[in-house]
Short mmCIF file of C-alpha atoms (C1' of nucleotides) in Angstrom, two decimals:
data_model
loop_
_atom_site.label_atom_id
_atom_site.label_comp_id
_atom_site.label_asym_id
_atom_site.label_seq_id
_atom_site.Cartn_x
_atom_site.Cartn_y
_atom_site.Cartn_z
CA UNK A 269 -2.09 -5.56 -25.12
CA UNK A 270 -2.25 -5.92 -21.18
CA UNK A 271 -0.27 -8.56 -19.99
CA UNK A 272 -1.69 -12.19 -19.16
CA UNK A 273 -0.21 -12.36 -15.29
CA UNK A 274 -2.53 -10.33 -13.26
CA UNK A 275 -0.82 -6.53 -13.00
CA UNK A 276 -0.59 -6.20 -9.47
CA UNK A 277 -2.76 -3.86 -7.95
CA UNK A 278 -1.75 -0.82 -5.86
CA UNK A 279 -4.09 0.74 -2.97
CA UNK A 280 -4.72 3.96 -5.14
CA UNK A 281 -5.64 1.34 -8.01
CA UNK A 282 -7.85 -0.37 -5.78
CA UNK A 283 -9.71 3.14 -4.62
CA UNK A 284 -9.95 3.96 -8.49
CA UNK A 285 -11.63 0.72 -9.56
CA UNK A 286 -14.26 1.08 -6.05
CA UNK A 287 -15.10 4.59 -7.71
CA UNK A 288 -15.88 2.98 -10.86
CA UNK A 289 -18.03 -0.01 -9.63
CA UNK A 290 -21.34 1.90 -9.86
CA UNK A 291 -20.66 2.47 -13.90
CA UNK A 292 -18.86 5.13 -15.37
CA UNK A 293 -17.33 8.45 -13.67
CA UNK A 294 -14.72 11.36 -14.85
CA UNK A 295 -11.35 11.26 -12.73
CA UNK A 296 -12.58 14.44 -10.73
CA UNK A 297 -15.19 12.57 -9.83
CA UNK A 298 -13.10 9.55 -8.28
CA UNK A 299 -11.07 12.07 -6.37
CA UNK A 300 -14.17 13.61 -4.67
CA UNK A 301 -15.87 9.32 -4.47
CA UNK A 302 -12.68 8.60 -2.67
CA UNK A 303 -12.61 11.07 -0.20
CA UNK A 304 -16.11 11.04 0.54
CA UNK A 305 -16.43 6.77 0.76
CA UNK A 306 -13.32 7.42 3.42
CA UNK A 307 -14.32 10.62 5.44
CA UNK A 308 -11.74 12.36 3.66
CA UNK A 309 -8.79 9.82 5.71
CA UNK A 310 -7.81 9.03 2.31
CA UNK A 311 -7.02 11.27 -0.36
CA UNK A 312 -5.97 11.15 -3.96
CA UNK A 313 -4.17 14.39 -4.74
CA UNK A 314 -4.13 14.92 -8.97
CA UNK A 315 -0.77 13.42 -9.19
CA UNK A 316 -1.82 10.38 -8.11
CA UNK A 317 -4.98 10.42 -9.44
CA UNK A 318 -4.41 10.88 -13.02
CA UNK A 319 -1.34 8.53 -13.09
CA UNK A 320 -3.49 5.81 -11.78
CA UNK A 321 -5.94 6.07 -14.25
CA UNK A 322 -3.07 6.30 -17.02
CA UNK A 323 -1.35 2.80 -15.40
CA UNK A 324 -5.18 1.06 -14.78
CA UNK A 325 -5.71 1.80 -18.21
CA UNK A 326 -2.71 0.75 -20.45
CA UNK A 327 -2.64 -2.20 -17.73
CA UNK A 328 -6.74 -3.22 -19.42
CA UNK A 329 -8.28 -2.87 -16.28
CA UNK A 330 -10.08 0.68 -16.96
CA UNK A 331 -11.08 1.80 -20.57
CA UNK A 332 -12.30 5.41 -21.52
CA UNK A 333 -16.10 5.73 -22.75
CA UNK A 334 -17.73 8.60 -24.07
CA UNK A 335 -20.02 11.08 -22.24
CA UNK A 336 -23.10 10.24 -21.21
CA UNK A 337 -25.84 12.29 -23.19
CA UNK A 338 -27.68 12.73 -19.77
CA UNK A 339 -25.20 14.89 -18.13
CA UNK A 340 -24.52 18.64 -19.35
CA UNK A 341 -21.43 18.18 -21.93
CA UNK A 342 -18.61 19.25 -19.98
CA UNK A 343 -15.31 18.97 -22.89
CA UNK A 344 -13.16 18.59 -19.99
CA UNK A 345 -14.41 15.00 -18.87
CA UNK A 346 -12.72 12.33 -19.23
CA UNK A 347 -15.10 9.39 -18.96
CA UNK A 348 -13.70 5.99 -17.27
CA UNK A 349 -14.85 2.94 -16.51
CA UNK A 350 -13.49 -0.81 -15.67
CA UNK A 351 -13.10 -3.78 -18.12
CA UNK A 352 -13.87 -7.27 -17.18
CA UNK A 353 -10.10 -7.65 -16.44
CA UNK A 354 -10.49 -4.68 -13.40
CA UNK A 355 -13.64 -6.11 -12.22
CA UNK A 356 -11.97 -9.53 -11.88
CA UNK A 357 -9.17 -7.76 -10.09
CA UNK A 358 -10.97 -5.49 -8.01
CA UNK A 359 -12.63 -9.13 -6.87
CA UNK A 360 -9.53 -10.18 -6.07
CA UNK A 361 -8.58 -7.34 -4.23
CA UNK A 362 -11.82 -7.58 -2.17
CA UNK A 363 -11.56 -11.20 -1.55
CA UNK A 364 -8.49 -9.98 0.38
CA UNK A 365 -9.19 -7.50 1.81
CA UNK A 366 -12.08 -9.28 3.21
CA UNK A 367 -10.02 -11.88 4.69
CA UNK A 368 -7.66 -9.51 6.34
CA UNK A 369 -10.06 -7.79 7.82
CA UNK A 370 -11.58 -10.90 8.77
CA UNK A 371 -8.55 -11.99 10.71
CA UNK A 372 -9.00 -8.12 12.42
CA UNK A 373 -12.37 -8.82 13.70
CA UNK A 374 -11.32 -11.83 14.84
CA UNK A 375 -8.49 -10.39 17.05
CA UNK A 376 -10.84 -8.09 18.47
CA UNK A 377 -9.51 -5.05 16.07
CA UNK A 378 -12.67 -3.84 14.56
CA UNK A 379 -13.86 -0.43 16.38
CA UNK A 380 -17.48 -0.30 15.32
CA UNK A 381 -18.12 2.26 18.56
CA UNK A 382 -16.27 5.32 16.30
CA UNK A 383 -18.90 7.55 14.63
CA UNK A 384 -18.75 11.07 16.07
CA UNK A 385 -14.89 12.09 16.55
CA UNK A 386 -13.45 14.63 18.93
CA UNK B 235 -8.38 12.93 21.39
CA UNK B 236 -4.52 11.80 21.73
CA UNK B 237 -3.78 11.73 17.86
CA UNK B 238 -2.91 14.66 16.51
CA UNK B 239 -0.87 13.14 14.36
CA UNK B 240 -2.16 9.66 13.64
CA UNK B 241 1.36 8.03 11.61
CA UNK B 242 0.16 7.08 7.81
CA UNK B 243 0.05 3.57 8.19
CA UNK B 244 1.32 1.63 4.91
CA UNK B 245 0.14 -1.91 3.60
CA UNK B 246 2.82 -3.17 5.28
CA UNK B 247 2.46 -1.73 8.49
CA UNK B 248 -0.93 -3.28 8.67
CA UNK B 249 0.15 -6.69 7.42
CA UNK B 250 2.74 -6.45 10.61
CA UNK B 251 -0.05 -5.30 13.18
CA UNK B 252 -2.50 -7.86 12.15
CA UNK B 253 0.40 -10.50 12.63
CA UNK B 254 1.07 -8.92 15.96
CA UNK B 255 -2.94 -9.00 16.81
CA UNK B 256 -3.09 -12.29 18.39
CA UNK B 257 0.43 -11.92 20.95
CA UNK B 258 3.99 -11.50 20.73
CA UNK B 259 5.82 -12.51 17.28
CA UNK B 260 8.92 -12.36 16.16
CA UNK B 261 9.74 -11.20 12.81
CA UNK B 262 10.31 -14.35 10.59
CA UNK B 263 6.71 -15.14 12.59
CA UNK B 264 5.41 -12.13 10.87
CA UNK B 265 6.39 -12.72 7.28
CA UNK B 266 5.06 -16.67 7.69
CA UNK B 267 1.77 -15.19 9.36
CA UNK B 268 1.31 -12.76 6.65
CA UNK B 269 2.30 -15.34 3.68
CA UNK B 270 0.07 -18.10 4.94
CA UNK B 271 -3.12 -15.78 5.79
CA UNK B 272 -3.43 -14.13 2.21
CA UNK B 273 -2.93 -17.52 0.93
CA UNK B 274 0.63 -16.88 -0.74
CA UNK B 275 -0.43 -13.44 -2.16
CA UNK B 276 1.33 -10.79 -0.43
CA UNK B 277 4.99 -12.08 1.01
CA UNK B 278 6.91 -9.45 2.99
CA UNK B 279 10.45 -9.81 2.33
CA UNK B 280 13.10 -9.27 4.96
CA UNK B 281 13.60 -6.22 3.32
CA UNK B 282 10.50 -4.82 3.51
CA UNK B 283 9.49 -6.96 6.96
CA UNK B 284 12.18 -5.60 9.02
CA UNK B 285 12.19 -2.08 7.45
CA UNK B 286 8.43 -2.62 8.47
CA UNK B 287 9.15 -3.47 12.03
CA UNK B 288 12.28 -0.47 12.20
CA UNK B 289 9.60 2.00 11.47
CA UNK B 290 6.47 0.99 13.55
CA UNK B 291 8.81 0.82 16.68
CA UNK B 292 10.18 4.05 15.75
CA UNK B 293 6.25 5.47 16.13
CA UNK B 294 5.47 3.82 18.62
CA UNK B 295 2.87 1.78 17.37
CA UNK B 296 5.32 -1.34 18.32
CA UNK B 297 7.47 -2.43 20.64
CA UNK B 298 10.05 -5.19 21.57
CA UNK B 299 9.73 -7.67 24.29
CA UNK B 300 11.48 -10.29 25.87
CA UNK B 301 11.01 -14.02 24.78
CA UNK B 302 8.68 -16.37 26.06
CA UNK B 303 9.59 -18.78 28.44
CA UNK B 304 7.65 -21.44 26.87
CA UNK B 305 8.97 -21.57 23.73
CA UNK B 306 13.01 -22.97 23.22
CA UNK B 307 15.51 -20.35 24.05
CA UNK B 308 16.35 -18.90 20.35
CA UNK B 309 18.73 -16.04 20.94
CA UNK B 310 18.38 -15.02 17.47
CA UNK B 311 14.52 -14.02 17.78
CA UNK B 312 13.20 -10.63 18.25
CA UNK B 313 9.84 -10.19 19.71
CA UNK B 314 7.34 -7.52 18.87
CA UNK B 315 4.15 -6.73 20.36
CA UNK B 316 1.46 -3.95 19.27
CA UNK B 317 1.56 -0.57 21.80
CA UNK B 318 -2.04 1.18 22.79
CA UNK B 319 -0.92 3.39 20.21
CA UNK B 320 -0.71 0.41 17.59
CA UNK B 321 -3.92 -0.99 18.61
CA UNK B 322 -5.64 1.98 18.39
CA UNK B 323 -3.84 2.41 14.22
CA UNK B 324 -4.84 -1.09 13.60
CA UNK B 325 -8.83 -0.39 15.07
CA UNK B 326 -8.47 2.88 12.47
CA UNK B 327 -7.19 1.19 9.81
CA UNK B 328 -9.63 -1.94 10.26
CA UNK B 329 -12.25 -0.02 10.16
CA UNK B 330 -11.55 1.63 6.65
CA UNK B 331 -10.70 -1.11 4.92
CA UNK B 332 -14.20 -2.88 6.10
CA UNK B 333 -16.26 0.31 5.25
CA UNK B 334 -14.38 0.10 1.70
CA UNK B 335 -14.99 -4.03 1.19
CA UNK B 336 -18.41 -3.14 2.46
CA UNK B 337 -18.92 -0.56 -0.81
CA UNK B 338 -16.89 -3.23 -2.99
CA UNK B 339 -19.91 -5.69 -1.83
CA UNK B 340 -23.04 -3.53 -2.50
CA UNK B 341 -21.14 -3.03 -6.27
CA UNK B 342 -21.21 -6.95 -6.33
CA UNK B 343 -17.34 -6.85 -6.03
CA UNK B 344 -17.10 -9.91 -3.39
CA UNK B 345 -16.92 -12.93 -5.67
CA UNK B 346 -17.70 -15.00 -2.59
CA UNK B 347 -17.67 -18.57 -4.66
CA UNK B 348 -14.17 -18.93 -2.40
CA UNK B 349 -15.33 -19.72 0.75
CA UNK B 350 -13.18 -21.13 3.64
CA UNK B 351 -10.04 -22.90 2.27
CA UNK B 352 -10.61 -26.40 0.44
"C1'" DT C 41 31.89 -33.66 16.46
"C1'" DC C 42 31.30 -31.53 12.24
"C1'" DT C 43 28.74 -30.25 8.53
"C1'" DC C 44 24.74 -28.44 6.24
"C1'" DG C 45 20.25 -26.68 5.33
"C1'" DA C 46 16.63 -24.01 7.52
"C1'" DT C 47 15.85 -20.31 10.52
"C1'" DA C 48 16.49 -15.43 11.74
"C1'" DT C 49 17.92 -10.73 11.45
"C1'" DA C 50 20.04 -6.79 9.07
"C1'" DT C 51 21.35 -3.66 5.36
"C1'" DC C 52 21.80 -1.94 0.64
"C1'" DC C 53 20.13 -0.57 -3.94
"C1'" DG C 54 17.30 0.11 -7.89
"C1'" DA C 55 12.45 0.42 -9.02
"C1'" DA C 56 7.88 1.82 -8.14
"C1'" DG C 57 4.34 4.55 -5.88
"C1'" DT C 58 2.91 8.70 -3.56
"C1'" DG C 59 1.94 13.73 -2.34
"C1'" DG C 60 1.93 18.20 -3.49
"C1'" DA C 61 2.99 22.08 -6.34
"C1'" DT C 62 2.41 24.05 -10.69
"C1'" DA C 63 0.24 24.80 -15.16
"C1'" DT C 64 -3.56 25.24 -18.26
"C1'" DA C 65 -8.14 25.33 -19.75
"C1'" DT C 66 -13.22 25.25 -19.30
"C1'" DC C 67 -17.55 25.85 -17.01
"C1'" DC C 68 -20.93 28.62 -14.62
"C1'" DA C 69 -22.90 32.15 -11.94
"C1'" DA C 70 -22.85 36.84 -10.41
"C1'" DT D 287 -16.72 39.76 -18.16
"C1'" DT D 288 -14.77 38.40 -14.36
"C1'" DG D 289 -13.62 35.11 -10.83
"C1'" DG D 290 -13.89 30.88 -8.38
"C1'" DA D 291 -14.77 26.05 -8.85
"C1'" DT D 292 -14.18 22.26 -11.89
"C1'" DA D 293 -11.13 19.27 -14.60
"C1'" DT D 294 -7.03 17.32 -16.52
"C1'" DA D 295 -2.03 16.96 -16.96
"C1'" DT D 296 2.87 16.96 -15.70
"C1'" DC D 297 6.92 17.52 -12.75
"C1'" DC D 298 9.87 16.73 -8.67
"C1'" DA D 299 11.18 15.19 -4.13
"C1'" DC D 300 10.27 11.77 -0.88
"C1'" DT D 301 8.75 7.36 0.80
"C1'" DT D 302 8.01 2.66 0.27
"C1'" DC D 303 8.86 -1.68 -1.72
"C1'" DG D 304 11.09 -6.07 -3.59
"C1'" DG D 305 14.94 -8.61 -3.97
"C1'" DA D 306 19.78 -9.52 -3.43
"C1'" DT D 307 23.37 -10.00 -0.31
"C1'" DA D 308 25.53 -10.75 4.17
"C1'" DT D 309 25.98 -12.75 8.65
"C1'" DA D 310 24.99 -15.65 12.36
"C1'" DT D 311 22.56 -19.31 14.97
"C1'" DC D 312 19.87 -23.47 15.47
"C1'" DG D 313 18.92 -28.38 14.94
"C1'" DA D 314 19.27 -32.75 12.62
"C1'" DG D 315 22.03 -36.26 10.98
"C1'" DA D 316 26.42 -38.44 9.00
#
DNA sequence: TCTCGATATATCCGAAGTGGATATATCCAA
DNA sequence: TTGGATATATCCACTTCGGATATATCGAGA
């Protein structure tokens, strides 16, 4: 069983449980979530990846489903998605987050003037 | 643009800078910022807080300062302050984390009932 | 004055997390 | 049927982290 003290949560265990907030999703498809929700400035090689998923799930947070019968079968997939546990946790997470960059904004550190890059 | 090779910047690192945001700090300054403003959840300890502090200076993203005359002489103290080049990290890095607690809040991932501190 | 606890910095070590390479297999379109 | 993209899995070196330990200074009070 996952343990009763809240597993801390690492920033690649943060980006997994983002990936899964819309429902359920195949680790390829977190990889490609996470690079595309951060303009590819972070990036979850398969190393990382897959052993995030592994600790998220034997920590309760993320539990495998089965495919969806709307997609094309695809054997390969391997269907995720979070338990109450990593929704309470990805909460958490936010909640800080949210405060930190709170504290940024205040401080004047939030560059809202960067869209197109050089 | 100047970086070409923007320095990873770790969870710490960012902690550091934020603590740095408002002036000049010296390190035991930091760790107390960071402890109080996530409300006891993330502590830097002097290991990691003046490892922290070693490795930003070393890219440039921070450097020492003389104390303030203000204050009572401490010799002990080390003060810090954030670089352009810091500044610029901390803008970068600010501005990720708020596009990903924005996509945390359209999930429904900002449990909000914790408002300003009780 | 002398002692003691809090403040302050520094370093070391084992544990944990990360990034990237490698391996293997399946899907799909040409 | 062949090849490139998709998909998962594991391994290894490197970085980062947390906590213990060490050392020294400051300030308050006996």
């Amino acid at each position: 069983m996952a343990d009763r003290n809240p597993p801390p949560l690492t920033p690649a265990g943060y980006q997994v449980l983002l990936a899964l907030a819309d429902g359920k999703a195949h680790g390829y498809a977190v990889m490609r979530f996470v690079e595309d929700v951060t303009n590819g400035s972070v990036q979850l090689g398969p190393g990382t990846l897959y052993r995030t998923i592994a600790r998220l799930v034997a920590d309760g947070l993320v539990e495998e489903v089965s495919g969806d019968d709307s997609e094309p079968h695809d054997a390969r997939r391997r269907y995720y998605r979070m338990t109450s546990l990593g929704i309470d946790a990805a909460k958490r997470e936010t909640d800080l987050l949210a405060r930190l960059v709170g504290v940024a904004e205040n401080a004047g550190l939030l560059d809202s003037a960067r869209r197109s890059t050089a």
